Tab-separated table of C-alpha atoms and ligand atoms in Angstrom:
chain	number	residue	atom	x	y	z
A	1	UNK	CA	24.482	1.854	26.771
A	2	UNK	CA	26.086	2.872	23.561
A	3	UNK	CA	23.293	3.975	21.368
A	4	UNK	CA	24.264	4.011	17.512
A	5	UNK	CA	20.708	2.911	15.999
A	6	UNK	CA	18.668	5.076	13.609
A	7	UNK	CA	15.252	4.695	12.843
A	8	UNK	CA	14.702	2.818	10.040
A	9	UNK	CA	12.366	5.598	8.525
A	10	UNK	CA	15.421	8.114	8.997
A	11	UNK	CA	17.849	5.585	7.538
A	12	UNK	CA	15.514	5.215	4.165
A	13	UNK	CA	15.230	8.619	4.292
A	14	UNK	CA	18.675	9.585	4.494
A	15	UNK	CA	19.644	6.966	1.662
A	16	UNK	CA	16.873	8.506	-0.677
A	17	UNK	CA	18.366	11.842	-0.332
A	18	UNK	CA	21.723	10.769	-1.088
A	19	UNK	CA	20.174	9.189	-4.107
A	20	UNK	CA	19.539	12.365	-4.941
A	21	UNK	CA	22.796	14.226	-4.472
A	22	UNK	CA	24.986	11.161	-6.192
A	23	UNK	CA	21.673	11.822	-9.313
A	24	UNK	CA	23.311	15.147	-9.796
A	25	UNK	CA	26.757	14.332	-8.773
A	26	UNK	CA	26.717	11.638	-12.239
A	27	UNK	CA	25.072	14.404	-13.988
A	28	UNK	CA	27.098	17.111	-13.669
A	29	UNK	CA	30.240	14.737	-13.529
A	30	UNK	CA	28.602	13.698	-17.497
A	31	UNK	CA	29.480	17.242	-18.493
A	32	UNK	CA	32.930	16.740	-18.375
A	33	UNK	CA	33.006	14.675	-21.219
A	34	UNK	CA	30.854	17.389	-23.462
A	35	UNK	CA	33.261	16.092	-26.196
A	36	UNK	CA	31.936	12.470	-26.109
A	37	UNK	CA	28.052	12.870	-26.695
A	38	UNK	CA	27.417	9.329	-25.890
A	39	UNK	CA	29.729	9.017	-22.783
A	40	UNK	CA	27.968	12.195	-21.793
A	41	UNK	CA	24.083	10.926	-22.547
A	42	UNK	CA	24.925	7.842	-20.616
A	43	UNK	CA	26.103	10.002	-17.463
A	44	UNK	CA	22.842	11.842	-17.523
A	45	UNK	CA	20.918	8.981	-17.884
A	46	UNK	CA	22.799	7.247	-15.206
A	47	UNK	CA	21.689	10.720	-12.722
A	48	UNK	CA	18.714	10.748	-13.942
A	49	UNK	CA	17.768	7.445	-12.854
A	50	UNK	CA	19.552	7.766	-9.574
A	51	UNK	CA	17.363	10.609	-8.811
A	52	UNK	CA	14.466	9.209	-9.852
A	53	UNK	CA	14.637	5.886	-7.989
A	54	UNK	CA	15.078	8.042	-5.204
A	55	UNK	CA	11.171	9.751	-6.244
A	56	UNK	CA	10.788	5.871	-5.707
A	57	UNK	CA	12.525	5.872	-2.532
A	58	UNK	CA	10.718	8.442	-1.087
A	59	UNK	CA	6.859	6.904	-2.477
A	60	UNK	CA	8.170	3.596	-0.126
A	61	UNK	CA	9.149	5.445	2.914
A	62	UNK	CA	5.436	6.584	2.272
A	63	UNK	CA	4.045	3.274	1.897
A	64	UNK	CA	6.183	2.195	4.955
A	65	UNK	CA	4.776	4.721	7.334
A	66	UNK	CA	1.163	3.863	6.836
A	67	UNK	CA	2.312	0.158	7.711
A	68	UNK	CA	4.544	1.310	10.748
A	69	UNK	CA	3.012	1.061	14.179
A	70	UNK	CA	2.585	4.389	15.546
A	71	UNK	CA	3.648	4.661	19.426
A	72	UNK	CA	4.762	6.877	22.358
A	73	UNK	CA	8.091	6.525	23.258
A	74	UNK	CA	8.935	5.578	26.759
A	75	UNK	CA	11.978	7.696	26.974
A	76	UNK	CA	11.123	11.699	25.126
A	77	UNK	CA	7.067	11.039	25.319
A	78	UNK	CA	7.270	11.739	21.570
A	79	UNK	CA	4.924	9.985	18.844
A	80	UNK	CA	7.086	7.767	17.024
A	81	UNK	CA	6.698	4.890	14.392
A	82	UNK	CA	8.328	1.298	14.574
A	83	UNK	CA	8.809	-0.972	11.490
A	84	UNK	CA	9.418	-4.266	12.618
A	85	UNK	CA	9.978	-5.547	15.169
A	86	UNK	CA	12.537	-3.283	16.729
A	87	UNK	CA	13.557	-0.477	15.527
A	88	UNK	CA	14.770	3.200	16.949
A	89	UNK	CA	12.870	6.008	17.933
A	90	UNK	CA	13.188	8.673	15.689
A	91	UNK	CA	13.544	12.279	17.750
A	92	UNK	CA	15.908	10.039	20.608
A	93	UNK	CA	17.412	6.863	19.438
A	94	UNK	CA	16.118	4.731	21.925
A	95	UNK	CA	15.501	1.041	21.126
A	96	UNK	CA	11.889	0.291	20.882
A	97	UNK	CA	9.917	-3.814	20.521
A	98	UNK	CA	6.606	-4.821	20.001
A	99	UNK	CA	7.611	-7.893	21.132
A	100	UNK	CA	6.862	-8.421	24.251
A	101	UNK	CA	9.554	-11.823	24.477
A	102	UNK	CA	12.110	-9.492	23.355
A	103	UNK	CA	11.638	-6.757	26.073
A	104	UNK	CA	14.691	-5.885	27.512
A	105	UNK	CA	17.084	-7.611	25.310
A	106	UNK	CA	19.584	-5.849	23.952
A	107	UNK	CA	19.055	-4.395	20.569
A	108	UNK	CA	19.534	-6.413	17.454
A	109	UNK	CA	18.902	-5.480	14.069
A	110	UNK	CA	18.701	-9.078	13.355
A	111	UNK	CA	15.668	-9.670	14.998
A	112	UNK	CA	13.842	-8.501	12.186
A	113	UNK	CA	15.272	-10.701	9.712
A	114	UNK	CA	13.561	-14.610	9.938
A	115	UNK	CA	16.514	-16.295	8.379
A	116	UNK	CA	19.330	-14.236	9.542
A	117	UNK	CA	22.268	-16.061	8.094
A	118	UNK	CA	24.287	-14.132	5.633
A	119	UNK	CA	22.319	-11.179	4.947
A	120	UNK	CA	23.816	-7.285	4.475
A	121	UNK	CA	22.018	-5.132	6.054
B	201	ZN	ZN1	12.278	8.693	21.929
């Protein structure tokens, strides 16, 4: 089986640091236009939100992990923590449930959406 799933605590995780890197990106993109002070202002406060929201970010990953279930993964034996109902282990990738109706089906992100119709993930 193909495995392409992350964990969702790795895929917050990564996002939050990108958060970070676009923050400065803006900000030192902003001092191109020293000549415009307002263009400029609004660049840095652009970065400086991105990076901040990513302080956010990183606070909800927090919050998340004291809500995820904590369990040994079948496959590497290593502690890892599932939000949802399925989700990835984190050190191998391998599709973990709680749900013991949905042992053995193949691995769906969708399963932990209750009205999956149209929604981005
Ligand atoms: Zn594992």
């Amino acid at each position: 089986m193909d495995i392409k799933y992350t964990s969702k605590i790795n895929k917050i995780r990564t996002f939050a640091l990108s958060l970070v890197f676009i923050g400065i990106i803006i900000m030192y993109a902003g001092l191109y236009f020293k000549a415009s002070f307002t263009v400029m202002t609004i660049f840095m406060l652009i970065g400086f939100l991105a990076t901040l929201s990513s302080a956010a970010v990183y606070i909800w990953i927090g919050m998340l992990s004291t809500k995820a279930v904590q369990v040994e993964c079948p496959n590497c034996n290593k502690v890892t923590k599932v939000l949802g109902r399925v989700d990835a282990c984190m050190s191998c990738k391998q599709p973990l449930t709680l749900d013991p109706n949905l042992d053995g089906v193949e691995f769906d992100e969708k399963y932990n959406h209750k009205n999956k119709s149209k929604e981005k993930s």
